Coordinates of C-alpha atoms in Angstrom, one line a residue:
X30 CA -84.7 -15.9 58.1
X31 CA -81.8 -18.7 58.0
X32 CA -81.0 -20.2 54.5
X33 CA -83.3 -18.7 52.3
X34 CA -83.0 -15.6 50.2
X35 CA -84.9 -12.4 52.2
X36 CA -87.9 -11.7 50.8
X37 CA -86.7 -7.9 50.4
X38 CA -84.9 -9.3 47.6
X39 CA -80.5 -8.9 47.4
X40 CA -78.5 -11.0 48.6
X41 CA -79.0 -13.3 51.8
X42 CA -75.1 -13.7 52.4
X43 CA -74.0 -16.3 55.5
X44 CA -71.1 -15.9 57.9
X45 CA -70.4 -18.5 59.4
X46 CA -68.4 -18.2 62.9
X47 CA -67.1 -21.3 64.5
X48 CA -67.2 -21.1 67.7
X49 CA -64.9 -24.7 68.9
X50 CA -64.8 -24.7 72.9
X51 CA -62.5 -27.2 74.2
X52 CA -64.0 -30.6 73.6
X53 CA -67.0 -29.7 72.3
X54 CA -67.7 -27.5 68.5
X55 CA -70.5 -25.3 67.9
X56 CA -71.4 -23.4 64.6
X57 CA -73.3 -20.6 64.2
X58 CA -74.8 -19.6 60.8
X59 CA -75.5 -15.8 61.3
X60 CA -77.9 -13.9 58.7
X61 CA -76.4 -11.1 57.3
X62 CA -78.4 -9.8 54.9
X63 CA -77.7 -6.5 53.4
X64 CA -73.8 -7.0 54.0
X65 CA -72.8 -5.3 50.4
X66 CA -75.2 -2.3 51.7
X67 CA -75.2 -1.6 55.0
X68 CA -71.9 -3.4 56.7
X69 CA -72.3 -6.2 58.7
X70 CA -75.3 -7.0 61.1
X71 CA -73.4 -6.1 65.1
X72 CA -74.7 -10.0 66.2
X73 CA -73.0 -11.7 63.8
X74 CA -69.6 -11.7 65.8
X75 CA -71.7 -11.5 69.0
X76 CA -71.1 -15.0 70.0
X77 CA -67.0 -14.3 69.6
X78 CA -67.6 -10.8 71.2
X79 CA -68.8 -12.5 74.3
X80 CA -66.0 -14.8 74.8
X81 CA -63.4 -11.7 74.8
X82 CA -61.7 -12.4 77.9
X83 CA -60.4 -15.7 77.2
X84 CA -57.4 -16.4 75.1
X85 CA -58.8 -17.8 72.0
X86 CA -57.7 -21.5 71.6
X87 CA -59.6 -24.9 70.6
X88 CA -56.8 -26.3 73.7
X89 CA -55.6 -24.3 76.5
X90 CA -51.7 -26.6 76.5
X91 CA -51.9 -24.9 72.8
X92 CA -50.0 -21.4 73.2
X93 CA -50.9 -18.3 71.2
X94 CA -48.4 -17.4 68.3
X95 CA -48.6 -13.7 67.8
X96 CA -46.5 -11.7 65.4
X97 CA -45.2 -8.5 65.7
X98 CA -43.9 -5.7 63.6
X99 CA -43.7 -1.5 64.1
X100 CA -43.0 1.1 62.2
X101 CA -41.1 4.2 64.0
X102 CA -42.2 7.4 62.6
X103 CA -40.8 9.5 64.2
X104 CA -37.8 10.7 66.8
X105 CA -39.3 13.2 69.0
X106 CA -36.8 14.0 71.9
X107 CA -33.7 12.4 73.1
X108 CA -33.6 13.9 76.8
X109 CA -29.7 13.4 78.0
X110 CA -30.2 14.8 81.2
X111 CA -33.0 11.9 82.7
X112 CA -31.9 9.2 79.9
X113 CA -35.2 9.4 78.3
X114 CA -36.1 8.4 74.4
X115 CA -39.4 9.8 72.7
X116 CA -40.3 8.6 69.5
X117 CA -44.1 7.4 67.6
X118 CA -44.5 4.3 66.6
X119 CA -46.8 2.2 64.5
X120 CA -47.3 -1.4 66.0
X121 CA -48.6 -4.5 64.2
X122 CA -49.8 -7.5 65.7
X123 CA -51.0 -10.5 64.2
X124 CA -52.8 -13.5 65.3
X125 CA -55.2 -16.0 64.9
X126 CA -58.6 -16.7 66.1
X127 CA -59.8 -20.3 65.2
X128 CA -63.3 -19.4 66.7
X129 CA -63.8 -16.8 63.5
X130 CA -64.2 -18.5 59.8
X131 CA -66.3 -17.7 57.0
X132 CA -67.2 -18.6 53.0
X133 CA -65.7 -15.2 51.2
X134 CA -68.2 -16.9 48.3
X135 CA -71.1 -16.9 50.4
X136 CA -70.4 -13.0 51.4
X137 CA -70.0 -11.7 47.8
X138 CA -66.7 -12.5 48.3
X139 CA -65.8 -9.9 51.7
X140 CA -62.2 -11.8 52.7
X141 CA -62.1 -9.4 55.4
X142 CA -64.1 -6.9 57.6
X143 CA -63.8 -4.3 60.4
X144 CA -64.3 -4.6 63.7
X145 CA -63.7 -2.5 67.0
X146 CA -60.7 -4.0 68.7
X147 CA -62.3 -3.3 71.8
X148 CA -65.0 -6.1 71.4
X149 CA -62.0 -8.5 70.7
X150 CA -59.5 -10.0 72.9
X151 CA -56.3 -8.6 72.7
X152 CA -52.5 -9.4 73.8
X153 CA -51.0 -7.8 76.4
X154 CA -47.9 -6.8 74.8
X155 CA -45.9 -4.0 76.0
X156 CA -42.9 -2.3 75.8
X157 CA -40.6 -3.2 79.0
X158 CA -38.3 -0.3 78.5
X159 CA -41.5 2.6 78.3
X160 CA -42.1 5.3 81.4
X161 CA -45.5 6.0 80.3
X162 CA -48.9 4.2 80.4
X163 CA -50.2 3.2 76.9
X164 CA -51.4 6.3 75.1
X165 CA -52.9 4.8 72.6
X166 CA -55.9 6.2 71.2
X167 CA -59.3 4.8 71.9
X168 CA -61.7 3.3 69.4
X169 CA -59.3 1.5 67.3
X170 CA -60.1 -1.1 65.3
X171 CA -59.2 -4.7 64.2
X172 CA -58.8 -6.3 60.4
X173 CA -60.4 -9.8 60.2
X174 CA -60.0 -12.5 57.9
X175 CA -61.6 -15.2 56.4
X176 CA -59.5 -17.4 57.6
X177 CA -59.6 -15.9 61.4
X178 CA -56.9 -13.7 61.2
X179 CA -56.8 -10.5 63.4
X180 CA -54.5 -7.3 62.8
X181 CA -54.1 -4.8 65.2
X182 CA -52.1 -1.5 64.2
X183 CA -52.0 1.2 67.0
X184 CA -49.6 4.4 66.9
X185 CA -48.6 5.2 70.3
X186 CA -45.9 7.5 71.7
X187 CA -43.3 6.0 73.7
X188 CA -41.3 7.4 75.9
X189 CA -38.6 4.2 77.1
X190 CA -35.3 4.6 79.4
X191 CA -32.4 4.8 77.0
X192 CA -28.2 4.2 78.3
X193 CA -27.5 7.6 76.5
X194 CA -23.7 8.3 76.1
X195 CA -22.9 11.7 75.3
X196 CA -19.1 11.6 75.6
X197 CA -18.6 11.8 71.7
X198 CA -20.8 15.0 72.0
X199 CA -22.0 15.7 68.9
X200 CA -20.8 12.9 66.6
X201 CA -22.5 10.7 69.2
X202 CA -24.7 7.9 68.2
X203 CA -27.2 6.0 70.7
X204 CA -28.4 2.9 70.6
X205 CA -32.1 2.0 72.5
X206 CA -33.9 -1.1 73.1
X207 CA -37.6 -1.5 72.7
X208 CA -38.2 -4.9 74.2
X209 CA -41.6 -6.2 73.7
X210 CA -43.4 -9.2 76.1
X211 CA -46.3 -10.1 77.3
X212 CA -47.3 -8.6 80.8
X213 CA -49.1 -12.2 82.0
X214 CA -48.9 -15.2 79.8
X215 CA -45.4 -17.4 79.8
X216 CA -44.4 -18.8 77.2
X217 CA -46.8 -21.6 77.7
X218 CA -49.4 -20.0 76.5
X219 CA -48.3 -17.3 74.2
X220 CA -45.3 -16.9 71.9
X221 CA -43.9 -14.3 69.8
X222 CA -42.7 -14.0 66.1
X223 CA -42.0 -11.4 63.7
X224 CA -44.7 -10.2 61.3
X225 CA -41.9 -9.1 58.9
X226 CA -38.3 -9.1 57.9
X227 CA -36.5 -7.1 59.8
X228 CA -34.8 -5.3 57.0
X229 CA -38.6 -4.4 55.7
X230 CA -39.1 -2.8 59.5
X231 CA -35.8 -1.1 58.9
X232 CA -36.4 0.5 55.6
X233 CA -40.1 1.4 56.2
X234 CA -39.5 3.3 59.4
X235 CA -36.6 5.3 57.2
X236 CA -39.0 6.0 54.4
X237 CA -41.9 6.9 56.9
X238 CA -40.2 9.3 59.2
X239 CA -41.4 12.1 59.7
X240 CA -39.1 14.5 61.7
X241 CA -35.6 16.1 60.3
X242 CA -34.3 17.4 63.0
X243 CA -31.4 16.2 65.3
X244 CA -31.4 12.5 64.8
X245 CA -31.9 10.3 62.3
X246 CA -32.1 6.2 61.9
X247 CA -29.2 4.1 61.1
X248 CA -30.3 0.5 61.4
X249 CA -32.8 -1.8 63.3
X250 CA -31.4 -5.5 64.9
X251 CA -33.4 -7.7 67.2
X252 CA -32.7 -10.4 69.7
X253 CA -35.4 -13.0 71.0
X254 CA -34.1 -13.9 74.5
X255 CA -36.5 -15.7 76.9
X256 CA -36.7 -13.8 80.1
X257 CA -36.7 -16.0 83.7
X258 CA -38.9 -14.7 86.3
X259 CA -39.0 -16.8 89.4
X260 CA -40.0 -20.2 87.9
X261 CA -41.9 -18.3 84.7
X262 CA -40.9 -18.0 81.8
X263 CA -41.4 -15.8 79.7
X264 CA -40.8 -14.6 75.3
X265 CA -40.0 -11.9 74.7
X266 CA -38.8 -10.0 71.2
X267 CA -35.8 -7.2 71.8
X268 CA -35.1 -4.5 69.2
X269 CA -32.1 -2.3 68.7
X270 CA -32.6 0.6 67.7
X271 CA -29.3 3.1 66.0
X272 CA -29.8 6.4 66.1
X273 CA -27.2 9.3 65.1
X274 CA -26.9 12.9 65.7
X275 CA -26.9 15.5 62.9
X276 CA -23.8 17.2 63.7
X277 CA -24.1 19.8 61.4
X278 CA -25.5 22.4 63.8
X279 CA -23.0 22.1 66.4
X280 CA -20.0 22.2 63.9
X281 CA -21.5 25.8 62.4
X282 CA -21.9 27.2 65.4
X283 CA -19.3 25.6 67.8
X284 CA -16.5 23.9 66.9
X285 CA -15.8 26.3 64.0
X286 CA -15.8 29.5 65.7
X287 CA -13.3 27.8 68.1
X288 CA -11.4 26.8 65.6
X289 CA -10.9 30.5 64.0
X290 CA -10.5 32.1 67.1
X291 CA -7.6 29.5 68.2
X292 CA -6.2 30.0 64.8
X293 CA -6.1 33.9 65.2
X294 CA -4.4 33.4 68.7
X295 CA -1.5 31.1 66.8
X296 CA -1.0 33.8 64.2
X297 CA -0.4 36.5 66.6
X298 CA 2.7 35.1 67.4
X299 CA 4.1 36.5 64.2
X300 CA 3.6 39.7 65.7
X301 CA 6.9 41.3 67.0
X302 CA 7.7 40.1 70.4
X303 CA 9.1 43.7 71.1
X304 CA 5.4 45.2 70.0
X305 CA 3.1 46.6 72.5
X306 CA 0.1 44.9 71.2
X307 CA 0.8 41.5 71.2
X308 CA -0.1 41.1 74.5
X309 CA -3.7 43.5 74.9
X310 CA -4.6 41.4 71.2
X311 CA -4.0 38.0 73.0
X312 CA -5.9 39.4 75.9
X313 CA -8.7 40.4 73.9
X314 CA -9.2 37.4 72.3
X315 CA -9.0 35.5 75.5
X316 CA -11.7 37.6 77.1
X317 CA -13.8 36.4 73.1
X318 CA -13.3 33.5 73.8
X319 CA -15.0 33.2 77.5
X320 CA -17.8 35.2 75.9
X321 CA -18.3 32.5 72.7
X322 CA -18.6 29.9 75.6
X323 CA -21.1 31.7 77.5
X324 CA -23.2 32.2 74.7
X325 CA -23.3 28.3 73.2
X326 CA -23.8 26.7 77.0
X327 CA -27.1 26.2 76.0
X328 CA -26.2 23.9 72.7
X329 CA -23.7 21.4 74.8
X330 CA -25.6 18.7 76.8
X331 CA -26.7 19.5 80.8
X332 CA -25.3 16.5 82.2
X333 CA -21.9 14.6 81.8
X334 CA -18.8 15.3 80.4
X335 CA -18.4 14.9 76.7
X336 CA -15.2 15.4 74.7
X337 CA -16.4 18.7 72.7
X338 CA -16.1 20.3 77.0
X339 CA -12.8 18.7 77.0
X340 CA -11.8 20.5 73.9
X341 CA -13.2 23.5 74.8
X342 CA -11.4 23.3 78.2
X343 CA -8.0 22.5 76.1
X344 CA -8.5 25.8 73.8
X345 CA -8.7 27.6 76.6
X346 CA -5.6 26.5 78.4
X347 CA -3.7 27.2 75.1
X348 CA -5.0 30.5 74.7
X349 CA -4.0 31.4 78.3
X350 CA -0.5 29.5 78.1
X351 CA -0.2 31.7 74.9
X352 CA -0.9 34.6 77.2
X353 CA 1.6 33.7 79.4
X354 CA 4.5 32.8 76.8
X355 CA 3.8 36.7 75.4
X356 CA 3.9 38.4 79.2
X357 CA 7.3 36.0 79.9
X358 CA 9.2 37.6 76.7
X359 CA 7.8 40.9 77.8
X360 CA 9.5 40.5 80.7
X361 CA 13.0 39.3 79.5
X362 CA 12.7 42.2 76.9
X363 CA 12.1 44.6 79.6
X364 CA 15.2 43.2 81.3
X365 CA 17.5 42.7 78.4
X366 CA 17.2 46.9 77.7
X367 CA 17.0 48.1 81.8
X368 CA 19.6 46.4 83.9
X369 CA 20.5 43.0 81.9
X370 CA 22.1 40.3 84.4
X371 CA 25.2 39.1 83.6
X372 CA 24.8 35.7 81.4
X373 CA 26.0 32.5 82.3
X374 CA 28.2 30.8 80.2
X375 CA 26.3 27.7 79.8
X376 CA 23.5 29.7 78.3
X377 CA 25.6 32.1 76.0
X378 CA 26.8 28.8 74.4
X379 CA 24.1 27.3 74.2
X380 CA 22.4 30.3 72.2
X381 CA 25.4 30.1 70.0
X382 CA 24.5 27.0 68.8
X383 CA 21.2 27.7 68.5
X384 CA 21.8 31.1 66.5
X385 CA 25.2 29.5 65.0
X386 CA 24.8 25.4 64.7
X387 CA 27.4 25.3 61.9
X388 CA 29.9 27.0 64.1
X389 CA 31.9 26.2 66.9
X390 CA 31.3 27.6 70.1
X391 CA 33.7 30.7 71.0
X392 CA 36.0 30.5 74.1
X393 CA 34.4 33.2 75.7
X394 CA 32.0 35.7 74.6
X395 CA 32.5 38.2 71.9
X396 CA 33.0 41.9 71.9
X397 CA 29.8 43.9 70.2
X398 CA 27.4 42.3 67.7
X399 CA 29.7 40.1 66.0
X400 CA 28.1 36.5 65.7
X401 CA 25.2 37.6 66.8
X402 CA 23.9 39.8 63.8
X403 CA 21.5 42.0 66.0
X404 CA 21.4 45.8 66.8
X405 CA 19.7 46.3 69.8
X406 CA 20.0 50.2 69.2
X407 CA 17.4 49.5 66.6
X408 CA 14.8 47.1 68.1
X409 CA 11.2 48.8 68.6
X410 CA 11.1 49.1 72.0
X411 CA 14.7 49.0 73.2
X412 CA 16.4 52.0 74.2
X413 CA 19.7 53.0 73.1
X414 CA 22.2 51.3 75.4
X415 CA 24.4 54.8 75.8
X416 CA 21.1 56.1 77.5
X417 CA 21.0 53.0 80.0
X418 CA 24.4 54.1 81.5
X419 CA 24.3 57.7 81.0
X420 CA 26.5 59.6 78.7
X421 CA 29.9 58.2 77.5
X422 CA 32.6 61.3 77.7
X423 CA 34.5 61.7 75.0
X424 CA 38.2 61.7 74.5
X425 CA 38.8 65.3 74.8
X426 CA 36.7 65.4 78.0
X427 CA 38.3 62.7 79.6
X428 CA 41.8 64.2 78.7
X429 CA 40.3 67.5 80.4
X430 CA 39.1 66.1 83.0
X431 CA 42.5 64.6 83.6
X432 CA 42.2 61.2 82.8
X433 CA 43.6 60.5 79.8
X434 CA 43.3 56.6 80.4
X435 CA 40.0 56.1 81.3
X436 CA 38.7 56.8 77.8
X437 CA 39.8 53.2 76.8
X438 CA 38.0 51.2 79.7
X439 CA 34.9 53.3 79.4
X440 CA 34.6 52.3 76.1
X441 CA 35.5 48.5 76.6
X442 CA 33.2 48.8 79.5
X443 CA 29.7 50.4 76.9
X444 CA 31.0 47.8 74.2
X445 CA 30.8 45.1 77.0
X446 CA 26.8 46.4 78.1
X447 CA 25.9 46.5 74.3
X448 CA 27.2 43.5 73.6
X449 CA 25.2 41.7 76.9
X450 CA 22.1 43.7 75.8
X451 CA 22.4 42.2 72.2
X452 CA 22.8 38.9 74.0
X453 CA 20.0 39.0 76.1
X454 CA 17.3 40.3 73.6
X455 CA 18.4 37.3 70.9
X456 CA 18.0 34.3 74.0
X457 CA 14.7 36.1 74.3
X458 CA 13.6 36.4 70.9
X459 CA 14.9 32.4 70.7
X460 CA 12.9 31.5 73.4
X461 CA 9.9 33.0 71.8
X462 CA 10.4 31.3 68.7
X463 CA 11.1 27.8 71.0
X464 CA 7.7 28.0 72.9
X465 CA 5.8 28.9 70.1
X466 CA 6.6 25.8 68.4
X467 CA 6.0 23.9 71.3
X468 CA 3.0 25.8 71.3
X469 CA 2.0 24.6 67.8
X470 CA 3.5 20.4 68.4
X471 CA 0.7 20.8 71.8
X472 CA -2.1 22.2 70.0
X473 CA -1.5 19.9 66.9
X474 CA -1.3 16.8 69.2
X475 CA -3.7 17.6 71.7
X476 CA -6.4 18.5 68.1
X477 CA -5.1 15.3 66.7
X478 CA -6.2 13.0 69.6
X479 CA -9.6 14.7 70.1
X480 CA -10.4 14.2 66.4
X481 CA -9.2 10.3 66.4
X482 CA -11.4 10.4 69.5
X483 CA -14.5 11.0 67.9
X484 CA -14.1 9.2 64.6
X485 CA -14.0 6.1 66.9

């Protein structure tokens, strides 16, 4: 029945869908009776349901504006090694259909129903940068207006190439495009807007996400650059998306363990350099150290080089220069107490200023410990020098023995050994002292760039 209440009795509500073909208008009045009971009657969009494959305009020269607007949900998986972004979106798109109008009065005031998107044609908008085909789910539906407006939300999971950089390893942060077109029409008959601000996208997705994990949002720009194909052209709307890595979980259990085991291997200098475990400690920690790395190869990135490998890398070096600095002054200790070279005289003055700066360098060198303030008789790990060159006769046994004036040179002769001994253990207690302040001025560079590194 067409204009007349139903004899049923309720409401006889009328939707009327204008159906404008180019050049020509045609209306259809639809009876929908029992719309505030039993939803709307399937025919009454059933003249725009047929006409689904063709881009809905009253003039074909007139392009399509639709609007666009997502919501990301969610930051799945960043995968380094094949430069791969995963994250859920929500995507909203808005347009209008001037074949679809109706009287809300007339339809007990319904300003907008329902309707599968499926029956409805739909833009071809996808996301240039995705790997995957369209996972959307099927059975979606479409929110019509009055006025022959259509939304379309759909969540889908994308999974779009991203330039990853991972030198900054973990205080990294990425940015990713999402670059939404049209697969078919130019610009000629379809252009694109924005279906909100772009600070509303920005603060919605940061409110709405879901995960907590490794990354989180920073901020959301776009760009609407018209793409050149051949002699089409076509819109297109591009998005920037910030992300940033939570660094928290590489700090615990990466950076600060090397941190404390490089700071242990700077304090063992302050062991004696005459001590026998100076070196097995430094060796020990060494051989820590290569088992910490083994251990956290699975936290640092499979592909590329980031700085946090570099640093790693650098603590290593130290720690085995470190090594080397402790077996070197083992060595010249050894020396200075077994069979101590003679010195040249470059390098006793030059230990004289070191030892003495205040004073002026001595002629020649002095007889026993004078200047020097050491006895070498009482260094762990030195032996006595009498025992080096055997027994010193004394005066009685020299007179016995029939040489009355040997005692004198024998004795010049031990003072002279002592005195070279002493000479030798304090250049190579100086030198210890000397590289490990190198050591440090390295280490405190070398941690000084690496950190100014990655706060840029």
């Amino acid at each position: 029945m067409e204009g007349g209440w139903p004899s049923r009795g309720g409401f006889l509500l009328c939707l009327t869908v204008s159906l404008l073909l180019q050049g020509t208008g045609d209306t259809f009045t639809i009876n929908c009776s029992g719309f505030d009971q039993h939803g709307v009657d399937p025919a009454t969009f059933q003249a725009v349901f047929d006409r689904k494959a063709f881009r809905p305009v009253t003039n074909l020269s007139l392009p399509t504006q639709v609007n666009i607007s997502f919501t990301l949900s969610a930051i799945l998986e960043v995968d380094i090694h094949r430069q791969l972004l995963t994250s859920f979106l929500w995507i909203t798109m808005t347009w209008d259909n001037p074949f679809i109008s109706w009287n809300p009065e007339e339809c007990v005031g319904s300003h907008k129903v329902t309707v599968l998107a499926e029956n409805l044609w739909l833009p071809d908008i996808l996301i240039m940068e995705s790997m995957d085909v369209d996972g959307a789910p099927a059975g979606l539906i479409a929110y019509v207006s009055s006025g022959g407006q259509i939304q379309y939300d759909r969540p889908v999971k994308v999974t779009s190439i991203c330039n990853l950089d991972i030198f900054y390893f973990p205080f990294d942060q990425q940015n990713c495009t999402l670059t939404f077109r049209s697969f078919l029409y130019t610009v000629d008959s379809m252009l694109l807007g924005m279906a909100q601000e772009l600070w509303m996208i920005t603060d919605m997705s940061r409110n709405v996400i879901q995960t907590q994990g490794e990354w989180e949002l920073l901020d959301i720009k776009k760009a609407t650059p018209k793409m050149l194909m051949g002699r089409s052209l076509y819109d297109q709307i591009t998005f920037y998306v910030a992300i940033r890595r939570r660094p928290r979980l590489y700090v615990i259990n990466l950076l600060l363990p090397s941190s404390f085991l490089m700071a242990i291997d700077s304090l063992s200098f302050f062991l004696p350099a005459e001590s026998e475990n100076r070196a097995p400690f430094k060796i020990t920690l060494l051989l820590g150290y290569n088992v910490f790395l083994l251990m956290m190869n699975d936290l640092l990135p499979a592909s590329g080089t980031p700085l946090i490998s570099v640093y790693f890398a650098l603590c290593l070096s130290l720690m085995v220069v470190s090594l080397l600095e402790t077996i070197f002054i083992t060595y010249l200790l050894h020396l200075a107490t077994t069979q101590p070279p003679p010195m040249p005289h470059w390098l006793h003055s030059l230990l004289l200023r070191c030892t003495s700066p205040r004073k002026c360098c001595p002629a020649g060198p002095q007889k026993g410990n004078t200047g020097l303030g050491l006895s070498p008789a009482h260094l762990p790990g030195v032996k006595e020098p009498v025992e080096l060159v055997g027994k010193v006769p004394g005066p009685k046994e020299a007179e016995l023995n029939g040489c009355p004036g040997s005692t004198r040179a024998q004795q010049e002769d031990e003072a002279q050994k002592q005195h070279l001994v002493s000479l030798w253990v304090q250049f190579s207690r100086v030198m210890d002292t000397l590289l490990f302040h190198l050591y440090l001025l390295f280490m405190a560079t070398s941690m000084t760039t690496v950190i100014i590194l990655w706060n840029t």
